[in-house]
PDB file of C-alpha atoms in Angstrom:
ATOM      1  CA  MET A  14       3.954  15.744  19.597  1.00  0.00           C
ATOM      2  CA  GLY A  15       5.794  15.263  22.888  1.00  0.00           C
ATOM      3  CA  LEU A  16       4.871  18.703  24.200  1.00  0.00           C
ATOM      4  CA  PRO A  17       1.061  18.282  23.946  1.00  0.00           C
ATOM      5  CA  MET A  18       1.383  14.730  25.296  1.00  0.00           C
ATOM      6  CA  ALA A  19       3.178  16.110  28.349  1.00  0.00           C
ATOM      7  CA  ARG A  20       0.587  18.859  28.722  1.00  0.00           C
ATOM      8  CA  ASN A  21      -2.208  16.291  28.761  1.00  0.00           C
ATOM      9  CA  LEU A  22      -0.450  14.420  31.566  1.00  0.00           C
ATOM     10  CA  LEU A  23      -0.206  17.682  33.501  1.00  0.00           C
ATOM     11  CA  ARG A  24      -3.891  18.413  32.994  1.00  0.00           C
ATOM     12  CA  LYS A  25      -4.779  14.950  34.312  1.00  0.00           C
ATOM     13  CA  GLY A  26      -2.902  15.623  37.547  1.00  0.00           C
ATOM     14  CA  TRP A  27       0.457  13.963  36.895  1.00  0.00           C
ATOM     15  CA  THR A  28       3.735  15.496  37.987  1.00  0.00           C
ATOM     16  CA  VAL A  29       5.638  15.861  34.727  1.00  0.00           C
ATOM     17  CA  LEU A  30       9.283  16.733  34.183  1.00  0.00           C
ATOM     18  CA  GLY A  31       9.969  17.621  30.557  1.00  0.00           C
ATOM     19  CA  VAL A  32      13.268  16.876  28.830  1.00  0.00           C
ATOM     20  CA  ASP A  33      14.120  18.592  25.554  1.00  0.00           C
ATOM     21  CA  PRO A  34      17.328  20.044  24.067  1.00  0.00           C
ATOM     22  CA  CYS A  35      15.208  22.766  22.430  1.00  0.00           C
ATOM     23  CA  ALA A  36      15.011  25.868  24.640  1.00  0.00           C
ATOM     24  CA  ARG A  37      11.745  26.982  23.055  1.00  0.00           C
ATOM     25  CA  ALA A  38      10.050  23.675  23.873  1.00  0.00           C
ATOM     26  CA  ARG A  39      11.258  23.914  27.473  1.00  0.00           C
ATOM     27  CA  LYS A  40       9.957  27.475  27.735  1.00  0.00           C
ATOM     28  CA  ASP A  41       6.545  26.451  26.381  1.00  0.00           C
ATOM     29  CA  PHE A  42       6.294  23.592  28.846  1.00  0.00           C
ATOM     30  CA  ILE A  43       7.271  25.774  31.788  1.00  0.00           C
ATOM     31  CA  ALA A  44       4.503  28.174  30.745  1.00  0.00           C
ATOM     32  CA  SER A  45       2.111  25.214  31.001  1.00  0.00           C
ATOM     33  CA  GLY A  46       3.157  24.556  34.589  1.00  0.00           C
ATOM     34  CA  GLY A  47       5.791  21.870  34.065  1.00  0.00           C
ATOM     35  CA  ARG A  48       9.450  21.622  35.036  1.00  0.00           C
ATOM     36  CA  THR A  49      12.129  21.019  32.433  1.00  0.00           C
ATOM     37  CA  TYR A  50      15.617  19.672  31.941  1.00  0.00           C
ATOM     38  CA  GLU A  51      17.925  19.851  28.956  1.00  0.00           C
ATOM     39  CA  GLN A  52      19.074  16.221  29.312  1.00  0.00           C
ATOM     40  CA  GLY A  53      17.596  13.122  30.878  1.00  0.00           C
ATOM     41  CA  GLN A  54      20.607  12.417  33.061  1.00  0.00           C
ATOM     42  CA  ALA A  55      19.733  15.505  35.124  1.00  0.00           C
ATOM     43  CA  LEU A  56      16.368  14.075  36.143  1.00  0.00           C
ATOM     44  CA  PRO A  57      15.832  12.900  39.730  1.00  0.00           C
ATOM     45  CA  THR A  58      16.315   9.192  40.313  1.00  0.00           C
ATOM     46  CA  ASP A  59      12.787   8.590  41.640  1.00  0.00           C
ATOM     47  CA  ILE A  60      11.136   8.477  38.219  1.00  0.00           C
ATOM     48  CA  ASP A  61       8.199   6.067  37.811  1.00  0.00           C
ATOM     49  CA  LEU A  62       7.732   6.485  34.043  1.00  0.00           C
ATOM     50  CA  PHE A  63       9.927   7.945  31.307  1.00  0.00           C
ATOM     51  CA  VAL A  64       7.971   8.601  28.085  1.00  0.00           C
ATOM     52  CA  ILE A  65      10.079   9.074  24.956  1.00  0.00           C
ATOM     53  CA  MET A  66       8.715  10.783  21.858  1.00  0.00           C
ATOM     54  CA  ALA A  67      11.775  11.177  19.639  1.00  0.00           C
ATOM     55  CA  ARG A  68      12.323  11.283  15.886  1.00  0.00           C
ATOM     56  CA  ASP A  69      14.216   8.021  15.344  1.00  0.00           C
ATOM     57  CA  VAL A  70      16.206   5.251  16.970  1.00  0.00           C
ATOM     58  CA  GLN A  71      19.417   7.289  16.906  1.00  0.00           C
ATOM     59  CA  GLN A  72      17.833   9.979  19.072  1.00  0.00           C
ATOM     60  CA  ILE A  73      16.406   7.340  21.417  1.00  0.00           C
ATOM     61  CA  ASP A  74      19.802   5.688  21.867  1.00  0.00           C
ATOM     62  CA  GLN A  75      21.331   9.075  22.626  1.00  0.00           C
ATOM     63  CA  ILE A  76      18.627   9.997  25.153  1.00  0.00           C
ATOM     64  CA  LEU A  77      18.827   6.715  27.018  1.00  0.00           C
ATOM     65  CA  PHE A  78      22.434   5.642  26.787  1.00  0.00           C
ATOM     66  CA  GLN A  79      24.658   8.516  25.661  1.00  0.00           C
ATOM     67  CA  ASP A  80      22.971  11.289  27.642  1.00  0.00           C
ATOM     68  CA  GLY A  81      22.772   8.945  30.593  1.00  0.00           C
ATOM     69  CA  PHE A  82      19.137   8.433  31.579  1.00  0.00           C
ATOM     70  CA  ALA A  83      19.676   4.667  31.785  1.00  0.00           C
ATOM     71  CA  ASN A  84      21.171   4.323  35.242  1.00  0.00           C
ATOM     72  CA  PRO A  85      20.962   1.561  37.874  1.00  0.00           C
ATOM     73  CA  ALA A  86      19.848   4.246  40.345  1.00  0.00           C
ATOM     74  CA  ARG A  87      16.534   4.357  38.455  1.00  0.00           C
ATOM     75  CA  GLN A  88      16.004   0.610  38.741  1.00  0.00           C
ATOM     76  CA  GLY A  89      12.352  -0.346  38.479  1.00  0.00           C
ATOM     77  CA  ALA A  90      11.304   2.627  36.370  1.00  0.00           C
ATOM     78  CA  VAL A  91       9.288   1.990  33.203  1.00  0.00           C
ATOM     79  CA  VAL A  92      10.406   3.451  29.883  1.00  0.00           C
ATOM     80  CA  ALA A  93       7.623   3.878  27.307  1.00  0.00           C
ATOM     81  CA  ILE A  94       8.905   4.520  23.789  1.00  0.00           C
ATOM     82  CA  CYS A  95       6.177   6.146  21.683  1.00  0.00           C
ATOM     83  CA  SER A  96       8.299   6.696  18.580  1.00  0.00           C
ATOM     84  CA  THR A  97       8.100   4.700  15.348  1.00  0.00           C
ATOM     85  CA  ILE A  98      11.174   2.477  15.076  1.00  0.00           C
ATOM     86  CA  ALA A  99      11.964  -1.016  13.815  1.00  0.00           C
ATOM     87  CA  PRO A 100      10.743  -3.888  16.007  1.00  0.00           C
ATOM     88  CA  ASP A 101      14.303  -5.277  16.133  1.00  0.00           C
ATOM     89  CA  ASP A 102      15.569  -1.968  17.486  1.00  0.00           C
ATOM     90  CA  MET A 103      12.813  -1.910  20.093  1.00  0.00           C
ATOM     91  CA  ARG A 104      13.790  -5.393  21.256  1.00  0.00           C
ATOM     92  CA  ARG A 105      17.472  -4.435  21.378  1.00  0.00           C
ATOM     93  CA  ILE A 106      16.716  -1.361  23.475  1.00  0.00           C
ATOM     94  CA  GLY A 107      14.534  -3.427  25.809  1.00  0.00           C
ATOM     95  CA  GLN A 108      17.332  -5.909  26.407  1.00  0.00           C
ATOM     96  CA  ARG A 109      19.822  -3.143  27.036  1.00  0.00           C
ATOM     97  CA  LEU A 110      17.494  -1.336  29.454  1.00  0.00           C
ATOM     98  CA  ALA A 111      17.019  -4.579  31.386  1.00  0.00           C
ATOM     99  CA  ASN A 112      20.750  -4.500  32.176  1.00  0.00           C
ATOM    100  CA  PHE A 113      20.079  -1.296  34.140  1.00  0.00           C
ATOM    101  CA  GLY A 114      17.007  -2.719  35.862  1.00  0.00           C
ATOM    102  CA  LEU A 115      14.656  -0.654  33.687  1.00  0.00           C
ATOM    103  CA  VAL A 116      11.530  -2.069  32.027  1.00  0.00           C
ATOM    104  CA  LEU A 117      10.501  -1.166  28.480  1.00  0.00           C
ATOM    105  CA  VAL A 118       6.945  -0.821  27.234  1.00  0.00           C
ATOM    106  CA  ASP A 119       6.871  -0.661  23.443  1.00  0.00           C
ATOM    107  CA  ALA A 120       4.161   1.987  22.859  1.00  0.00           C
ATOM    108  CA  PRO A 121       4.186   3.691  19.436  1.00  0.00           C
ATOM    109  CA  VAL A 122       1.354   6.103  18.737  1.00  0.00           C
ATOM    110  CA  SER A 123      -0.765   7.285  15.823  1.00  0.00           C
ATOM    111  CA  GLY A 124      -2.938  10.357  15.418  1.00  0.00           C
ATOM    112  CA  GLY A 125      -0.477  13.109  14.609  1.00  0.00           C
ATOM    113  CA  LYS A 126      -0.089  16.400  16.398  1.00  0.00           C
ATOM    114  CA  ILE A 127      -3.864  16.920  16.387  1.00  0.00           C
ATOM    115  CA  GLY A 128      -4.359  13.631  18.212  1.00  0.00           C
ATOM    116  CA  ALA A 129      -1.609  14.525  20.661  1.00  0.00           C
ATOM    117  CA  VAL A 130      -3.201  17.895  21.435  1.00  0.00           C
ATOM    118  CA  LYS A 131      -6.667  16.388  21.917  1.00  0.00           C
ATOM    119  CA  GLY A 132      -5.346  13.463  23.933  1.00  0.00           C
ATOM    120  CA  VAL A 133      -6.828  10.889  21.587  1.00  0.00           C
ATOM    121  CA  LEU A 134      -3.713   9.180  20.227  1.00  0.00           C
ATOM    122  CA  THR A 135      -4.021   5.508  19.386  1.00  0.00           C
ATOM    123  CA  ILE A 136      -1.342   3.740  21.439  1.00  0.00           C
ATOM    124  CA  MET A 137      -0.139   0.278  20.372  1.00  0.00           C
ATOM    125  CA  ALA A 138       1.436  -1.154  23.516  1.00  0.00           C
ATOM    126  CA  ALA A 139       3.411  -4.320  24.188  1.00  0.00           C
ATOM    127  CA  GLY A 140       5.621  -5.481  27.028  1.00  0.00           C
ATOM    128  CA  ALA A 141       5.390  -7.075  30.451  1.00  0.00           C
ATOM    129  CA  LYS A 142       1.748  -6.962  31.554  1.00  0.00           C
ATOM    130  CA  ASP A 143       2.521  -5.730  35.072  1.00  0.00           C
ATOM    131  CA  ALA A 144       4.574  -2.854  33.665  1.00  0.00           C
ATOM    132  CA  TYR A 145       1.788  -1.986  31.237  1.00  0.00           C
ATOM    133  CA  ASP A 146      -0.828  -2.107  33.997  1.00  0.00           C
ATOM    134  CA  ALA A 147       1.287   0.238  36.103  1.00  0.00           C
ATOM    135  CA  ILE A 148       1.472   2.904  33.405  1.00  0.00           C
ATOM    136  CA  GLU A 149      -1.922   2.402  31.737  1.00  0.00           C
ATOM    137  CA  PRO A 150      -3.487   5.413  33.545  1.00  0.00           C
ATOM    138  CA  ALA A 151      -0.729   7.636  32.152  1.00  0.00           C
ATOM    139  CA  LEU A 152      -1.217   6.224  28.661  1.00  0.00           C
ATOM    140  CA  GLN A 153      -4.943   6.878  28.978  1.00  0.00           C
ATOM    141  CA  ALA A 154      -4.176  10.512  29.787  1.00  0.00           C
ATOM    142  CA  MET A 155      -2.500  10.771  26.375  1.00  0.00           C
ATOM    143  CA  GLY A 156      -4.850   8.662  24.272  1.00  0.00           C
ATOM    144  CA  ASN A 157      -6.452   5.279  23.770  1.00  0.00           C
ATOM    145  CA  PRO A 158      -4.042   2.449  24.605  1.00  0.00           C
ATOM    146  CA  HIS A 159      -4.387  -1.053  23.180  1.00  0.00           C
ATOM    147  CA  TYR A 160      -2.446  -3.798  24.952  1.00  0.00           C
ATOM    148  CA  LEU A 161      -1.254  -6.252  22.304  1.00  0.00           C
ATOM    149  CA  ALA A 162       1.204  -8.744  23.762  1.00  0.00           C
ATOM    150  CA  PRO A 163       3.817  -9.284  26.493  1.00  0.00           C
ATOM    151  CA  GLU A 164       6.671  -9.304  23.973  1.00  0.00           C
ATOM    152  CA  VAL A 165       8.440  -6.020  23.295  1.00  0.00           C
ATOM    153  CA  GLY A 166       8.497  -5.348  19.549  1.00  0.00           C
ATOM    154  CA  VAL A 167       4.904  -6.357  18.882  1.00  0.00           C
ATOM    155  CA  GLY A 168       3.668  -2.783  19.299  1.00  0.00           C
ATOM    156  CA  SER A 169       6.266  -1.567  16.832  1.00  0.00           C
ATOM    157  CA  THR A 170       5.274  -4.300  14.379  1.00  0.00           C
ATOM    158  CA  TYR A 171       1.675  -3.098  14.430  1.00  0.00           C
ATOM    159  CA  LYS A 172       2.815   0.522  14.011  1.00  0.00           C
ATOM    160  CA  VAL A 173       5.076  -0.262  11.057  1.00  0.00           C
ATOM    161  CA  VAL A 174       2.234  -2.114   9.321  1.00  0.00           C
ATOM    162  CA  HIS A 175      -0.017   0.855  10.100  1.00  0.00           C
ATOM    163  CA  GLN A 176       2.476   3.215   8.457  1.00  0.00           C
ATOM    164  CA  LEU A 177       2.010   1.409   5.155  1.00  0.00           C
ATOM    165  CA  ALA A 178      -1.614   2.566   5.161  1.00  0.00           C
ATOM    166  CA  ALA A 179      -0.704   6.056   6.361  1.00  0.00           C
ATOM    167  CA  GLY A 180       1.978   6.600   3.725  1.00  0.00           C
ATOM    168  CA  VAL A 181      -0.036   5.195   0.837  1.00  0.00           C
ATOM    169  CA  HIS A 182      -3.128   7.194   1.839  1.00  0.00           C
ATOM    170  CA  LEU A 183      -1.068  10.383   2.077  1.00  0.00           C
ATOM    171  CA  ALA A 184       0.352   9.780  -1.395  1.00  0.00           C
ATOM    172  CA  ALA A 185      -3.184   9.101  -2.668  1.00  0.00           C
ATOM    173  CA  VAL A 186      -4.445  12.395  -1.219  1.00  0.00           C
ATOM    174  CA  ALA A 187      -1.693  14.297  -3.038  1.00  0.00           C
ATOM    175  CA  GLU A 188      -2.473  12.537  -6.308  1.00  0.00           C
ATOM    176  CA  VAL A 189      -6.241  13.053  -6.017  1.00  0.00           C
ATOM    177  CA  LEU A 190      -5.920  16.768  -5.289  1.00  0.00           C
ATOM    178  CA  ALA A 191      -3.308  17.231  -8.008  1.00  0.00           C
ATOM    179  CA  LEU A 192      -5.614  15.609 -10.561  1.00  0.00           C
ATOM    180  CA  GLY A 193      -8.552  17.668  -9.336  1.00  0.00           C
ATOM    181  CA  GLU A 194      -6.505  20.850  -9.647  1.00  0.00           C
ATOM    182  CA  SER A 195      -5.338  19.928 -13.160  1.00  0.00           C
ATOM    183  CA  ALA A 196      -8.898  19.099 -14.201  1.00  0.00           C
ATOM    184  CA  GLY A 197     -10.218  22.442 -12.968  1.00  0.00           C
ATOM    185  CA  CYS A 198     -11.999  21.329  -9.790  1.00  0.00           C
ATOM    186  CA  ASP A 199     -12.524  23.673  -6.866  1.00  0.00           C
ATOM    187  CA  LEU A 200     -10.239  21.927  -4.357  1.00  0.00           C
ATOM    188  CA  GLY A 201     -12.145  23.128  -1.314  1.00  0.00           C
ATOM    189  CA  LEU A 202     -15.375  21.744  -2.739  1.00  0.00           C
ATOM    190  CA  LEU A 203     -13.630  18.564  -3.857  1.00  0.00           C
ATOM    191  CA  LEU A 204     -12.353  17.983  -0.323  1.00  0.00           C
ATOM    192  CA  GLU A 205     -15.815  18.568   1.106  1.00  0.00           C
ATOM    193  CA  ILE A 206     -17.272  15.965  -1.242  1.00  0.00           C
ATOM    194  CA  LEU A 207     -14.499  13.447  -0.618  1.00  0.00           C
ATOM    195  CA  GLU A 208     -14.756  13.743   3.148  1.00  0.00           C
ATOM    196  CA  GLN A 209     -18.455  12.815   2.931  1.00  0.00           C
ATOM    197  CA  SER A 210     -18.094   9.973   0.473  1.00  0.00           C
ATOM    198  CA  ALA A 211     -16.407   6.642  -0.158  1.00  0.00           C
ATOM    199  CA  GLY A 212     -13.180   8.300  -1.313  1.00  0.00           C
ATOM    200  CA  GLY A 213     -12.561   9.968   2.015  1.00  0.00           C
ATOM    201  CA  SER A 214     -10.074   8.974   4.722  1.00  0.00           C
ATOM    202  CA  TRP A 215      -8.490  10.277   7.916  1.00  0.00           C
ATOM    203  CA  MET A 216      -5.505  11.397   5.838  1.00  0.00           C
ATOM    204  CA  MET A 217      -7.839  13.202   3.444  1.00  0.00           C
ATOM    205  CA  GLN A 218      -9.445  15.118   6.313  1.00  0.00           C
ATOM    206  CA  ASP A 219      -6.155  15.958   8.017  1.00  0.00           C
ATOM    207  CA  ARG A 220      -3.670  16.461   5.191  1.00  0.00           C
ATOM    208  CA  GLY A 221      -6.035  17.627   2.443  1.00  0.00           C
ATOM    209  CA  PRO A 222      -6.617  21.128   3.889  1.00  0.00           C
ATOM    210  CA  ARG A 223      -2.899  21.413   4.631  1.00  0.00           C
ATOM    211  CA  MET A 224      -2.102  20.708   0.981  1.00  0.00           C
ATOM    212  CA  LEU A 225      -4.194  23.756   0.131  1.00  0.00           C
ATOM    213  CA  SER A 226      -2.587  26.021   2.741  1.00  0.00           C
ATOM    214  CA  HIS A 227       0.962  24.617   3.176  1.00  0.00           C
ATOM    215  CA  PRO A 228       1.666  25.422   6.852  1.00  0.00           C
ATOM    216  CA  ASP A 229       4.908  27.224   7.661  1.00  0.00           C
ATOM    217  CA  VAL A 230       5.510  25.052  10.737  1.00  0.00           C
ATOM    218  CA  PRO A 231       5.487  21.330   9.925  1.00  0.00           C
ATOM    219  CA  THR A 232       3.568  18.891  12.093  1.00  0.00           C
ATOM    220  CA  SER A 233       5.148  15.927  10.307  1.00  0.00           C
ATOM    221  CA  THR A 234       7.818  16.043   7.627  1.00  0.00           C
ATOM    222  CA  ILE A 235       8.641  14.339   4.345  1.00  0.00           C
ATOM    223  CA  ASP A 236      11.859  13.040   5.935  1.00  0.00           C
ATOM    224  CA  ILE A 237       9.936  11.344   8.749  1.00  0.00           C
ATOM    225  CA  PHE A 238       7.656   9.545   6.313  1.00  0.00           C
ATOM    226  CA  ILE A 239      10.650   8.344   4.318  1.00  0.00           C
ATOM    227  CA  LYS A 240      12.054   6.913   7.546  1.00  0.00           C
ATOM    228  CA  ASP A 241       8.749   5.202   8.323  1.00  0.00           C
ATOM    229  CA  LEU A 242       8.206   3.799   4.818  1.00  0.00           C
ATOM    230  CA  GLU A 243      11.754   2.427   4.875  1.00  0.00           C
ATOM    231  CA  LEU A 244      10.732   0.524   8.001  1.00  0.00           C
ATOM    232  CA  VAL A 245       7.696  -0.784   6.098  1.00  0.00           C
ATOM    233  CA  ARG A 246       9.890  -1.841   3.186  1.00  0.00           C
ATOM    234  CA  GLN A 247      12.266  -3.671   5.543  1.00  0.00           C
ATOM    235  CA  ALA A 248       9.348  -5.412   7.241  1.00  0.00           C
ATOM    236  CA  GLY A 249       8.116  -6.576   3.850  1.00  0.00           C
ATOM    237  CA  GLU A 250      11.520  -8.013   2.992  1.00  0.00           C
ATOM    238  CA  GLN A 251      11.739  -9.849   6.322  1.00  0.00           C
ATOM    239  CA  ALA A 252       8.233 -11.269   5.903  1.00  0.00           C
ATOM    240  CA  GLY A 253       8.703 -12.159   2.226  1.00  0.00           C
ATOM    241  CA  GLN A 254       5.775  -9.933   1.314  1.00  0.00           C
ATOM    242  CA  GLU A 255       5.671  -7.927  -1.913  1.00  0.00           C
ATOM    243  CA  LEU A 256       4.637  -4.297  -1.278  1.00  0.00           C
ATOM    244  CA  PRO A 257       4.171  -2.488  -4.615  1.00  0.00           C
ATOM    245  CA  LEU A 258       2.105   0.361  -3.119  1.00  0.00           C
ATOM    246  CA  THR A 259       4.757   1.008  -0.485  1.00  0.00           C
ATOM    247  CA  LYS A 260       7.412   1.090  -3.201  1.00  0.00           C
ATOM    248  CA  ALA A 261       5.443   3.634  -5.250  1.00  0.00           C
ATOM    249  CA  ALA A 262       4.705   5.853  -2.237  1.00  0.00           C
ATOM    250  CA  LEU A 263       8.308   5.741  -1.055  1.00  0.00           C
ATOM    251  CA  GLU A 264       9.528   6.779  -4.509  1.00  0.00           C
ATOM    252  CA  LEU A 265       7.153   9.744  -4.433  1.00  0.00           C
ATOM    253  CA  PHE A 266       8.364  10.864  -0.996  1.00  0.00           C
ATOM    254  CA  ARG A 267      11.980  10.543  -2.130  1.00  0.00           C
ATOM    255  CA  ARG A 268      11.232  12.742  -5.153  1.00  0.00           C
ATOM    256  CA  ALA A 269       9.827  15.369  -2.794  1.00  0.00           C
ATOM    257  CA  GLN A 270      12.976  15.119  -0.680  1.00  0.00           C
ATOM    258  CA  SER A 271      15.216  15.502  -3.756  1.00  0.00           C
ATOM    259  CA  GLN A 272      13.274  18.650  -4.687  1.00  0.00           C
ATOM    260  CA  GLY A 273      14.130  20.239  -1.342  1.00  0.00           C
ATOM    261  CA  TYR A 274      10.999  19.420   0.677  1.00  0.00           C
ATOM    262  CA  GLY A 275      12.555  16.924   3.089  1.00  0.00           C
ATOM    263  CA  ARG A 276      12.151  19.116   6.176  1.00  0.00           C
ATOM    264  CA  ALA A 277       8.877  20.644   5.020  1.00  0.00           C
ATOM    265  CA  ASP A 278       5.436  19.566   6.177  1.00  0.00           C
ATOM    266  CA  ASP A 279       4.497  16.314   4.476  1.00  0.00           C
ATOM    267  CA  SER A 280       1.551  18.103   2.821  1.00  0.00           C
ATOM    268  CA  PHE A 281       4.163  19.495   0.407  1.00  0.00           C
ATOM    269  CA  LEU A 282       4.070  16.070  -1.262  1.00  0.00           C
ATOM    270  CA  ILE A 283       1.543  17.543  -3.691  1.00  0.00           C
ATOM    271  CA  GLU A 284       4.302  19.791  -5.071  1.00  0.00           C
ATOM    272  CA  VAL A 285       5.889  16.760  -6.740  1.00  0.00           C
ATOM    273  CA  TYR A 286       2.767  16.462  -8.888  1.00  0.00           C
ATOM    274  CA  ARG A 287       2.613  20.203  -9.537  1.00  0.00           C
ATOM    275  CA  GLN A 288       6.211  20.288 -10.700  1.00  0.00           C
ATOM    276  CA  GLY A 289       5.630  17.218 -12.844  1.00  0.00           C
ATOM    277  CA  ARG A 290       2.629  18.918 -14.435  1.00  0.00           C
ATOM    278  CA  SER A 291       4.672  22.018 -15.220  1.00  0.00           C
ATOM    279  CA  HIS A 292       7.340  19.850 -16.828  1.00  0.00           C
ATOM    280  CA  LEU A 293       4.776  18.163 -19.064  1.00  0.00           C
ATOM    281  CA  GLN A 294       3.314  21.514 -20.075  1.00  0.00           C
ATOM    282  CA  ARG A 295       6.751  22.743 -21.128  1.00  0.00           C
ATOM    283  CA  GLU A 296       7.362  19.720 -23.352  1.00  0.00           C
ATOM    284  CA  ASP A 297       6.750  19.897 -27.072  1.00  0.00           C
ATOM    285  CA  PRO A 298       3.136  18.823 -27.806  1.00  0.00           C
ATOM    286  CA  ASP A 299       4.269  16.597 -30.706  1.00  0.00           C
ATOM    287  CA  LYS A 300       6.690  14.808 -28.389  1.00  0.00           C
ATOM    288  CA  ARG A 301       3.984  14.185 -25.822  1.00  0.00           C
ATOM    289  CA  SER A 302       1.599  12.851 -28.481  1.00  0.00           C
ATOM    290  CA  LYS A 303       4.181  10.237 -29.418  1.00  0.00           C
ATOM    291  CA  GLY A 304       4.394   9.071 -25.796  1.00  0.00           C
TER     292      GLY A 304
END
């Protein structure tokens, strides 16, 4: 998602320096007219905004603190973290960045790769209002920002709660299509009907077709959703809130991971149901009739 986000900034007239350890990503960004670096520490010191779109908090810590972007020479720069991480981790990173004179805007996004390409990501932003105001035009170049609060961590709280809906809806799409397939429905027609009726959802429109085609290149993986639903589960424990749907969805994603789909596109979640169906069909009919 970081590459199309950076391209949208370029198209809106920003000077963008792309950082990525992946040579292919750097090559693609250069072809779009950008400049690239392998590590953040190599960037010039006169950076106004550093946007991070990384997989998890471990990668973010490495980018900022191990690879050396966080540097007093960049004092005054704003760091916008668009990844989905725990609110506590976002607050910790904000405090640590402050020691270098850097300001954090907590800005997780939703909308997937399609939203990133179209520049319509929903951005849930929190942090010092003056820092947010300074970078709002850049956020608008990548999507639709919502300013939530001056406290870092609030944006991540909203995103984690959002991921409950995203994960449960994705699991529901897999279950609906698996049932439709087992019952003999034409899945293309079923999707068309669902998308126009009360049973439809954003996840149905986006992931449903991918469950029929199974893309070779993932846009989001099973592993990433396990990471996100773990954050939801932790939030529920901290808030004292029971989350039975989260628990069921997380179990389903873990089954997909155990079957070797962890790094596959998350549309492969439907394969858990297909394999379960095959197992039932292989069982002795008399055994199944006895429950």
